[in-house]
PDB file of C-alpha atoms and ligand atoms in Angstrom:
ATOM      1  CA  MET A   1       0.000   0.000   0.000  1.00 96.00           C
ATOM      2  CA  GLU A   2       1.427   3.350  -1.099  1.00 96.00           C
ATOM      3  CA  PHE A   3       1.139   6.683   0.708  1.00 97.00           C
ATOM      4  CA  PRO A   4       1.868  10.274  -0.390  1.00 96.00           C
ATOM      5  CA  PHE A   5       4.732  10.480   2.134  1.00 95.00           C
ATOM      6  CA  ASN A   6       7.951   8.586   2.687  1.00 96.00           C
ATOM      7  CA  ILE A   7       7.250   5.444   4.715  1.00 96.00           C
ATOM      8  CA  ASN A   8      10.954   5.155   5.583  1.00 95.00           C
ATOM      9  CA  HIS A   9      10.796   8.473   7.468  1.00 93.00           C
ATOM     10  CA  LEU A  10       8.101   7.008   9.733  1.00 94.00           C
ATOM     11  CA  PHE A  11       9.332   3.452  10.188  1.00 94.00           C
ATOM     12  CA  SER A  12      13.044   2.754  10.307  1.00 93.00           C
ATOM     13  CA  GLU A  13      12.731  -1.014  10.825  1.00 96.00           C
ATOM     14  CA  ARG A  14      11.259  -3.517   8.376  1.00 98.00           C
ATOM     15  CA  ILE A  15       8.827  -4.546  11.146  1.00 98.00           C
ATOM     16  CA  SER A  16       7.717  -1.909  13.666  1.00 96.00           C
ATOM     17  CA  VAL A  17       5.819  -2.629  16.874  1.00 96.00           C
ATOM     18  CA  LEU A  18       3.314   0.033  17.913  1.00 96.00           C
ATOM     19  CA  ASP A  19       1.203   0.371  21.045  1.00 93.00           C
ATOM     20  CA  GLU A  20      -1.274   3.012  22.173  1.00 90.00           C
ATOM     21  CA  VAL A  21       1.359   5.770  21.923  1.00 86.00           C
ATOM     22  CA  LEU A  22       1.575   5.271  18.132  1.00 82.00           C
ATOM     23  CA  VAL A  23       5.280   6.038  17.971  1.00 76.00           C
ATOM     24  CA  ALA A  24       7.599   3.895  15.861  1.00 70.00           C
ATOM     25  CA  GLY A  25      11.051   4.487  17.299  1.00 66.00           C
ATOM     26  CA  ARG A  26      12.679   7.685  18.487  1.00 62.00           C
ATOM     27  CA  LYS A  27      12.419   9.385  15.082  1.00 65.00           C
ATOM     28  CA  SER A  28       8.738  10.217  15.565  1.00 66.00           C
ATOM     29  CA  VAL A  29       8.893  11.456  19.157  1.00 66.00           C
ATOM     30  CA  GLY A  30       7.898  15.136  19.217  1.00 71.00           C
ATOM     31  CA  ARG A  31       6.984  15.080  15.513  1.00 80.00           C
ATOM     32  CA  PRO A  32       3.223  15.710  15.195  1.00 79.00           C
ATOM     33  CA  ASP A  33       3.520  15.448  11.388  1.00 86.00           C
ATOM     34  CA  HIS A  34       4.964  11.937  11.723  1.00 89.00           C
ATOM     35  CA  GLN A  35       2.284  10.951  14.190  1.00 90.00           C
ATOM     36  CA  ALA A  36      -0.470  12.213  11.885  1.00 93.00           C
ATOM     37  CA  ASN A  37       1.020  10.166   9.035  1.00 95.00           C
ATOM     38  CA  ILE A  38       1.300   7.065  11.233  1.00 96.00           C
ATOM     39  CA  ALA A  39      -2.386   7.521  12.109  1.00 96.00           C
ATOM     40  CA  THR A  40      -3.219   7.747   8.381  1.00 97.00           C
ATOM     41  CA  VAL A  41      -1.277   4.528   7.708  1.00 97.00           C
ATOM     42  CA  ILE A  42      -3.133   2.657  10.468  1.00 98.00           C
ATOM     43  CA  ASP A  43      -6.549   3.977   9.397  1.00 98.00           C
ATOM     44  CA  GLU A  44      -5.996   3.038   5.742  1.00 98.00           C
ATOM     45  CA  LEU A  45      -4.676  -0.432   6.571  1.00 98.00           C
ATOM     46  CA  GLY A  46      -7.609  -0.962   8.948  1.00 98.00           C
ATOM     47  CA  LYS A  47     -10.086  -0.011   6.208  1.00 98.00           C
ATOM     48  CA  ALA A  48      -8.418  -2.323   3.687  1.00 98.00           C
ATOM     49  CA  SER A  49      -8.496  -5.201   6.172  1.00 98.00           C
ATOM     50  CA  ALA A  50     -12.186  -4.661   6.923  1.00 98.00           C
ATOM     51  CA  LYS A  51     -12.943  -4.591   3.190  1.00 98.00           C
ATOM     52  CA  ALA A  52     -10.969  -7.791   2.607  1.00 97.00           C
ATOM     53  CA  GLN A  53     -12.914  -9.513   5.396  1.00 96.00           C
ATOM     54  CA  GLN A  54     -16.250  -7.972   4.319  1.00 96.00           C
ATOM     55  CA  LEU A  55     -16.713  -6.385   7.732  1.00 96.00           C
ATOM     56  CA  PRO A  56     -19.161  -3.460   8.017  1.00 96.00           C
ATOM     57  CA  ALA A  57     -16.575  -1.287   9.836  1.00 97.00           C
ATOM     58  CA  SER A  58     -12.850  -1.213  10.601  1.00 98.00           C
ATOM     59  CA  ILE A  59     -11.738  -3.039  13.699  1.00 97.00           C
ATOM     60  CA  THR A  60      -8.331  -1.380  13.513  1.00 98.00           C
ATOM     61  CA  SER A  61      -7.851   2.401  13.502  1.00 98.00           C
ATOM     62  CA  ALA A  62      -5.500   4.913  15.110  1.00 97.00           C
ATOM     63  CA  SER A  63      -8.161   6.052  17.575  1.00 96.00           C
ATOM     64  CA  LYS A  64      -8.986   2.452  18.564  1.00 97.00           C
ATOM     65  CA  MET A  65      -5.273   1.774  19.061  1.00 96.00           C
ATOM     66  CA  GLN A  66      -5.017   4.787  21.363  1.00 94.00           C
ATOM     67  CA  SER A  67      -7.837   3.584  23.588  1.00 95.00           C
ATOM     68  CA  GLN A  68      -7.039  -0.140  23.732  1.00 95.00           C
ATOM     69  CA  LYS A  69      -4.010  -1.983  25.026  1.00 94.00           C
ATOM     70  CA  HIS A  70      -3.239  -3.739  21.785  1.00 98.00           C
ATOM     71  CA  GLN A  71      -0.030  -4.143  19.835  1.00 98.00           C
ATOM     72  CA  LEU A  72       0.337  -3.606  16.142  1.00 98.00           C
ATOM     73  CA  TYR A  73       3.109  -5.156  14.063  1.00 98.00           C
ATOM     74  CA  LEU A  74       3.596  -3.235  10.804  1.00 98.00           C
ATOM     75  CA  LEU A  75       5.593  -4.669   7.919  1.00 98.00           C
ATOM     76  CA  LYS A  76       7.064  -2.348   5.282  1.00 98.00           C
ATOM     77  CA  ASP A  77       9.071  -2.883   2.132  1.00 98.00           C
ATOM     78  CA  GLY A  78      11.312   0.164   2.187  1.00 97.00           C
ATOM     79  CA  GLU A  79      12.606  -0.261  -1.354  1.00 97.00           C
ATOM     80  CA  ARG A  80       9.354  -0.245  -3.315  1.00 96.00           C
ATOM     81  CA  ASN A  81       7.671   2.899  -4.688  1.00 95.00           C
ATOM     82  CA  GLY A  82      10.929   4.448  -5.872  1.00 95.00           C
ATOM     83  CA  GLY A  83      12.573   4.070  -2.473  1.00 96.00           C
ATOM     84  CA  ARG A  84       9.736   5.814  -0.596  1.00 97.00           C
ATOM     85  CA  GLY A  85       8.537   2.453   0.730  1.00 97.00           C
ATOM     86  CA  VAL A  86       5.163   0.708   0.915  1.00 98.00           C
ATOM     87  CA  LEU A  87       3.213  -0.831   3.753  1.00 98.00           C
ATOM     88  CA  VAL A  88       2.925  -4.572   3.164  1.00 98.00           C
ATOM     89  CA  GLY A  89       0.507  -5.367   5.991  1.00 98.00           C
ATOM     90  CA  PHE A  90      -0.102  -5.598   9.707  1.00 98.00           C
ATOM     91  CA  LEU A  91      -0.942  -7.936  12.557  1.00 98.00           C
ATOM     92  CA  LYS A  92      -2.810  -6.790  15.669  1.00 98.00           C
ATOM     93  CA  VAL A  93      -2.696  -8.758  18.929  1.00 98.00           C
ATOM     94  CA  GLY A  94      -3.910  -8.178  22.467  1.00 98.00           C
ATOM     95  CA  TYR A  95      -4.744  -9.999  25.700  1.00 98.00           C
ATOM     96  CA  LYS A  96      -8.424 -10.792  26.278  1.00 97.00           C
ATOM     97  CA  LYS A  97     -10.157 -12.341  29.234  1.00 97.00           C
ATOM     98  CA  LEU A  98     -12.133 -15.211  27.729  1.00 97.00           C
ATOM     99  CA  PHE A  99     -14.475 -17.900  28.960  1.00 97.00           C
ATOM    100  CA  LEU A 100     -13.554 -20.973  26.965  1.00 97.00           C
ATOM    101  CA  LEU A 101     -14.765 -24.552  26.813  1.00 97.00           C
ATOM    102  CA  ASP A 102     -12.122 -27.233  27.047  1.00 95.00           C
ATOM    103  CA  GLN A 103     -12.349 -30.570  25.223  1.00 92.00           C
ATOM    104  CA  GLN A 104     -14.626 -31.947  27.953  1.00 93.00           C
ATOM    105  CA  GLY A 105     -16.931 -28.924  27.676  1.00 93.00           C
ATOM    106  CA  VAL A 106     -15.780 -27.505  31.036  1.00 94.00           C
ATOM    107  CA  HIS A 107     -15.688 -23.695  31.323  1.00 94.00           C
ATOM    108  CA  ILE A 108     -12.173 -22.301  31.739  1.00 94.00           C
ATOM    109  CA  GLU A 109     -11.304 -18.672  32.364  1.00 96.00           C
ATOM    110  CA  ALA A 110      -8.172 -17.623  30.529  1.00 96.00           C
ATOM    111  CA  GLU A 111      -6.465 -14.467  29.308  1.00 97.00           C
ATOM    112  CA  PRO A 112      -4.547 -15.550  26.218  1.00 97.00           C
ATOM    113  CA  LEU A 113      -2.858 -13.381  23.644  1.00 98.00           C
ATOM    114  CA  CYS A 114      -5.358 -13.121  20.794  1.00 98.00           C
ATOM    115  CA  VAL A 115      -4.951 -12.379  17.111  1.00 98.00           C
ATOM    116  CA  LEU A 116      -7.464  -9.610  16.541  1.00 98.00           C
ATOM    117  CA  ASP A 117      -6.729  -8.447  12.996  1.00 98.00           C
ATOM    118  CA  PHE A 118      -4.303  -9.510  10.277  1.00 98.00           C
ATOM    119  CA  TYR A 119      -3.934  -8.165   6.766  1.00 98.00           C
ATOM    120  CA  ILE A 120      -1.482  -8.349   3.874  1.00 98.00           C
ATOM    121  CA  ALA A 121      -2.096  -6.089   0.847  1.00 98.00           C
ATOM    122  CA  GLU A 122      -3.994  -8.010  -1.847  1.00 97.00           C
ATOM    123  CA  SER A 123      -1.257  -7.928  -4.509  1.00 96.00           C
ATOM    124  CA  LEU A 124       1.311  -9.209  -1.987  1.00 97.00           C
ATOM    125  CA  GLN A 125      -0.656 -12.098  -0.492  1.00 98.00           C
ATOM    126  CA  ARG A 126       0.727 -15.638  -0.815  1.00 98.00           C
ATOM    127  CA  HIS A 127       4.324 -14.393  -0.976  1.00 98.00           C
ATOM    128  CA  GLY A 128       5.299 -15.326   2.584  1.00 98.00           C
ATOM    129  CA  TYR A 129       4.868 -11.836   4.092  1.00 98.00           C
ATOM    130  CA  GLY A 130       2.122 -12.996   6.449  1.00 98.00           C
ATOM    131  CA  LEU A 131       4.407 -15.738   7.746  1.00 98.00           C
ATOM    132  CA  GLU A 132       7.276 -13.274   8.218  1.00 98.00           C
ATOM    133  CA  LEU A 133       5.043 -10.981  10.280  1.00 98.00           C
ATOM    134  CA  PHE A 134       3.469 -13.786  12.304  1.00 98.00           C
ATOM    135  CA  ASP A 135       6.814 -15.440  13.072  1.00 98.00           C
ATOM    136  CA  PHE A 136       8.249 -12.087  14.168  1.00 98.00           C
ATOM    137  CA  MET A 137       5.336 -11.617  16.584  1.00 98.00           C
ATOM    138  CA  LEU A 138       5.753 -15.164  17.979  1.00 98.00           C
ATOM    139  CA  GLN A 139       9.444 -14.539  18.656  1.00 98.00           C
ATOM    140  CA  HIS A 140       8.748 -11.098  20.123  1.00 98.00           C
ATOM    141  CA  LYS A 141       6.150 -12.604  22.471  1.00 98.00           C
ATOM    142  CA  ASN A 142       8.094 -15.854  22.969  1.00 97.00           C
ATOM    143  CA  LEU A 143       4.929 -17.832  22.323  1.00 97.00           C
ATOM    144  CA  GLU A 144       3.738 -20.912  20.436  1.00 97.00           C
ATOM    145  CA  PRO A 145       0.757 -20.339  18.106  1.00 98.00           C
ATOM    146  CA  VAL A 146      -1.239 -23.102  19.852  1.00 97.00           C
ATOM    147  CA  MET A 147      -1.212 -20.977  23.026  1.00 97.00           C
ATOM    148  CA  MET A 148      -3.067 -18.144  21.303  1.00 98.00           C
ATOM    149  CA  ALA A 149      -6.755 -17.510  20.602  1.00 98.00           C
ATOM    150  CA  TYR A 150      -8.025 -16.282  17.245  1.00 98.00           C
ATOM    151  CA  ASP A 151     -10.878 -13.821  16.875  1.00 97.00           C
ATOM    152  CA  ARG A 152     -13.169 -15.005  14.061  1.00 96.00           C
ATOM    153  CA  PRO A 153     -10.392 -16.270  11.749  1.00 97.00           C
ATOM    154  CA  SER A 154     -11.249 -15.870   8.063  1.00 97.00           C
ATOM    155  CA  PRO A 155     -10.993 -18.874   5.710  1.00 97.00           C
ATOM    156  CA  LYS A 156      -7.668 -17.545   4.371  1.00 98.00           C
ATOM    157  CA  PHE A 157      -6.306 -17.198   7.897  1.00 98.00           C
ATOM    158  CA  GLN A 158      -7.519 -20.691   8.827  1.00 98.00           C
ATOM    159  CA  SER A 159      -5.713 -22.033   5.786  1.00 98.00           C
ATOM    160  CA  PHE A 160      -2.598 -20.037   6.823  1.00 98.00           C
ATOM    161  CA  LEU A 161      -2.656 -21.504  10.355  1.00 98.00           C
ATOM    162  CA  SER A 162      -3.128 -24.989   9.012  1.00 98.00           C
ATOM    163  CA  LYS A 163      -0.341 -24.702   6.449  1.00 98.00           C
ATOM    164  CA  HIS A 164       2.326 -23.008   8.555  1.00 98.00           C
ATOM    165  CA  TYR A 165       1.575 -24.222  12.080  1.00 98.00           C
ATOM    166  CA  CYS A 166      -0.477 -27.421  11.569  1.00 98.00           C
ATOM    167  CA  LEU A 167      -3.346 -25.847  13.546  1.00 98.00           C
ATOM    168  CA  THR A 168      -6.373 -27.686  12.184  1.00 97.00           C
ATOM    169  CA  GLN A 169      -8.345 -29.194  15.054  1.00 95.00           C
ATOM    170  CA  SER A 170     -10.226 -26.447  16.871  1.00 96.00           C
ATOM    171  CA  VAL A 171     -12.122 -26.959  20.127  1.00 95.00           C
ATOM    172  CA  PRO A 172     -15.749 -25.749  19.706  1.00 91.00           C
ATOM    173  CA  GLN A 173     -16.585 -22.541  21.572  1.00 94.00           C
ATOM    174  CA  VAL A 174     -19.735 -20.529  22.163  1.00 94.00           C
ATOM    175  CA  ASN A 175     -18.038 -17.188  21.380  1.00 94.00           C
ATOM    176  CA  ASN A 176     -16.251 -15.986  18.226  1.00 95.00           C
ATOM    177  CA  PHE A 177     -12.831 -17.058  19.393  1.00 98.00           C
ATOM    178  CA  VAL A 178     -11.104 -20.134  18.063  1.00 98.00           C
ATOM    179  CA  VAL A 179      -8.565 -22.161  20.031  1.00 98.00           C
ATOM    180  CA  PHE A 180      -6.911 -25.346  18.891  1.00 97.00           C
ATOM    181  CA  GLU A 181      -6.274 -28.725  20.451  1.00 93.00           C
ATOM    182  CA  GLY A 182      -3.176 -28.328  22.594  1.00 94.00           C
ATOM    183  CA  PHE A 183      -4.289 -24.990  24.033  1.00 96.00           C
ATOM    184  CA  PHE A 184      -5.684 -26.599  27.190  1.00 93.00           C
ATOM    185  CA  LEU A 185      -3.052 -29.338  27.325  1.00 85.00           C
ATOM    186  CA  ASN A 186      -0.164 -26.879  27.192  1.00 70.00           C
ATOM    187  CA  ARG A 187      -1.828 -24.551  29.708  1.00 73.00           C
ATOM    188  CA  ALA A 188      -2.134 -27.395  32.212  1.00 64.00           C
ATOM    189  CA  ALA A 189       1.534 -28.306  31.667  1.00 61.00           C
ATOM    190  CA  ALA A 190       2.608 -24.676  32.138  1.00 60.00           C
ATOM    191  CA  GLN A 191       0.769 -24.303  35.482  1.00 61.00           C
TER     192      GLN A 191
HETATM  193  N1  ACO B   1      -6.868 -18.226  -0.382  1.00 58.96           N
HETATM  194  C1  ACO B   1      -6.667 -19.255   0.477  1.00 58.96           C
HETATM  195  N2  ACO B   1      -5.626 -19.314   1.346  1.00 58.96           N
HETATM  196  C2  ACO B   1      -4.780 -18.258   1.374  1.00 58.96           C
HETATM  197  C3  ACO B   1      -4.959 -17.138   0.530  1.00 58.96           C
HETATM  198  C4  ACO B   1      -6.042 -17.164  -0.384  1.00 58.96           C
HETATM  199  N3  ACO B   1      -6.271 -16.170  -1.250  1.00 58.96           N
HETATM  200  N4  ACO B   1      -3.974 -16.250   0.793  1.00 58.96           N
HETATM  201  C5  ACO B   1      -3.202 -16.804   1.772  1.00 58.96           C
HETATM  202  N5  ACO B   1      -3.684 -18.017   2.109  1.00 58.96           N
HETATM  203  C6  ACO B   1      -3.114 -18.955   3.104  1.00 58.96           C
HETATM  204  C7  ACO B   1      -2.787 -20.266   2.403  1.00 58.96           C
HETATM  205  O1  ACO B   1      -2.655 -21.273   3.376  1.00 58.96           O
HETATM  206  C8  ACO B   1      -1.431 -19.949   1.797  1.00 58.96           C
HETATM  207  O2  ACO B   1      -0.714 -21.107   1.409  1.00 58.96           O
HETATM  208  P1  ACO B   1      -0.869 -21.641  -0.123  1.00 58.96           P
HETATM  209  O3  ACO B   1      -0.562 -20.473  -1.001  1.00 58.96           O
HETATM  210  O4  ACO B   1       0.136 -22.748  -0.208  1.00 58.96           O
HETATM  211  O5  ACO B   1      -2.303 -22.094  -0.253  1.00 58.96           O
HETATM  212  C9  ACO B   1      -0.769 -19.238   2.920  1.00 58.96           C
HETATM  213  O6  ACO B   1      -1.821 -18.460   3.555  1.00 58.96           O
HETATM  214  C10 ACO B   1       0.322 -18.322   2.426  1.00 58.96           C
HETATM  215  O7  ACO B   1       1.077 -17.843   3.497  1.00 58.96           O
HETATM  216  P2  ACO B   1       1.650 -16.365   3.430  1.00 58.96           P
HETATM  217  O8  ACO B   1       2.080 -16.017   2.045  1.00 58.96           O
HETATM  218  O9  ACO B   1       2.669 -16.210   4.518  1.00 58.96           O
HETATM  219  O10 ACO B   1       0.323 -15.547   3.826  1.00 58.96           O
HETATM  220  P3  ACO B   1      -0.145 -14.093   3.353  1.00 58.96           P
HETATM  221  O11 ACO B   1       1.021 -13.184   3.208  1.00 58.96           O
HETATM  222  O12 ACO B   1      -1.067 -14.210   2.194  1.00 58.96           O
HETATM  223  O13 ACO B   1      -0.982 -13.610   4.642  1.00 58.96           O
HETATM  224  C11 ACO B   1      -3.319 -13.430   5.340  1.00 58.96           C
HETATM  225  C12 ACO B   1      -2.097 -14.356   5.113  1.00 58.96           C
HETATM  226  C13 ACO B   1      -2.933 -12.336   6.358  1.00 58.96           C
HETATM  227  C14 ACO B   1      -4.473 -14.256   5.883  1.00 58.96           C
HETATM  228  C15 ACO B   1      -3.680 -12.763   3.991  1.00 58.96           C
HETATM  229  O14 ACO B   1      -4.067 -13.748   3.072  1.00 58.96           O
HETATM  230  C16 ACO B   1      -4.783 -11.721   4.075  1.00 58.96           C
HETATM  231  O15 ACO B   1      -4.536 -10.555   4.373  1.00 58.96           O
HETATM  232  N6  ACO B   1      -6.050 -12.123   3.803  1.00 58.96           N
HETATM  233  C17 ACO B   1      -7.177 -11.187   3.763  1.00 58.96           C
HETATM  234  C18 ACO B   1      -7.539 -10.648   5.144  1.00 58.96           C
HETATM  235  C19 ACO B   1      -7.822 -11.772   6.141  1.00 58.96           C
HETATM  236  O16 ACO B   1      -8.557 -12.716   5.853  1.00 58.96           O
HETATM  237  N7  ACO B   1      -7.216 -11.632   7.350  1.00 58.96           N
HETATM  238  C20 ACO B   1      -7.430 -12.522   8.490  1.00 58.96           C
HETATM  239  C21 ACO B   1      -8.567 -11.991   9.289  1.00 58.96           C
HETATM  240  S1  ACO B   1      -9.061 -12.973  10.682  1.00 58.96           S
HETATM  241  C22 ACO B   1      -8.161 -12.392  12.014  1.00 58.96           C
HETATM  242  O17 ACO B   1      -7.381 -11.507  11.875  1.00 58.96           O
HETATM  243  C23 ACO B   1      -8.335 -12.970  13.382  1.00 58.96           C
END
């Protein structure tokens, strides 16, 4: 995704991690122009993700990021667009208190890290960028994908989880979150 400003001035790293402060590294501290452009990037990516998932409204925006304790991983390709850079996609995660059913149908209260939104620009899908972003997040959080919960995963995302992480067998829930076999097993082992 291209923008009318230089992406490399906003994001120095290939993958940037943003929280509610919406600052990507020291470069943007005290630069309202940079912060406004970062907000534009997040809003546009959020809209594109909602469109791709046929959602009625964006679930990711700069204002939502500022009011929620979520983390956003943004992937850029700094060389495209004549060296001005493009945004390839993003992954949003956050902790949620959930009531889940284990394999025996027993209610369990847990607060796992959840994947809340995930989007790679249409023309760049199926090129391994999603995997690069997801693997970066797993390393950053020091987490196995089976320990996470997934908020309404789309068919493409389900296929992604199956292909890259062999996550196929989900445990039925009464909410929109999906967890996979191993979630409860590994939790018990960790306690
Ligand atoms: N159709 C079916 N499966 C797909 C598609 C597609 N069009 N695109 C990606 N995948 C899955 C497949 O398993 C694919 O492997 P294959 O090509 O061998 O079939 C695998 O992902 C490819 O892996 P990557 O290249 O690393 O994934 P990509 O960069 O495409 O990112 C993502 C995956 C984020 C799901 C991307 O396809 C996308 O943005 N889709 C549209 C938005 C979306 O559905 N986001 C998930 C929302 S649900 C949530 O966030 C909780």
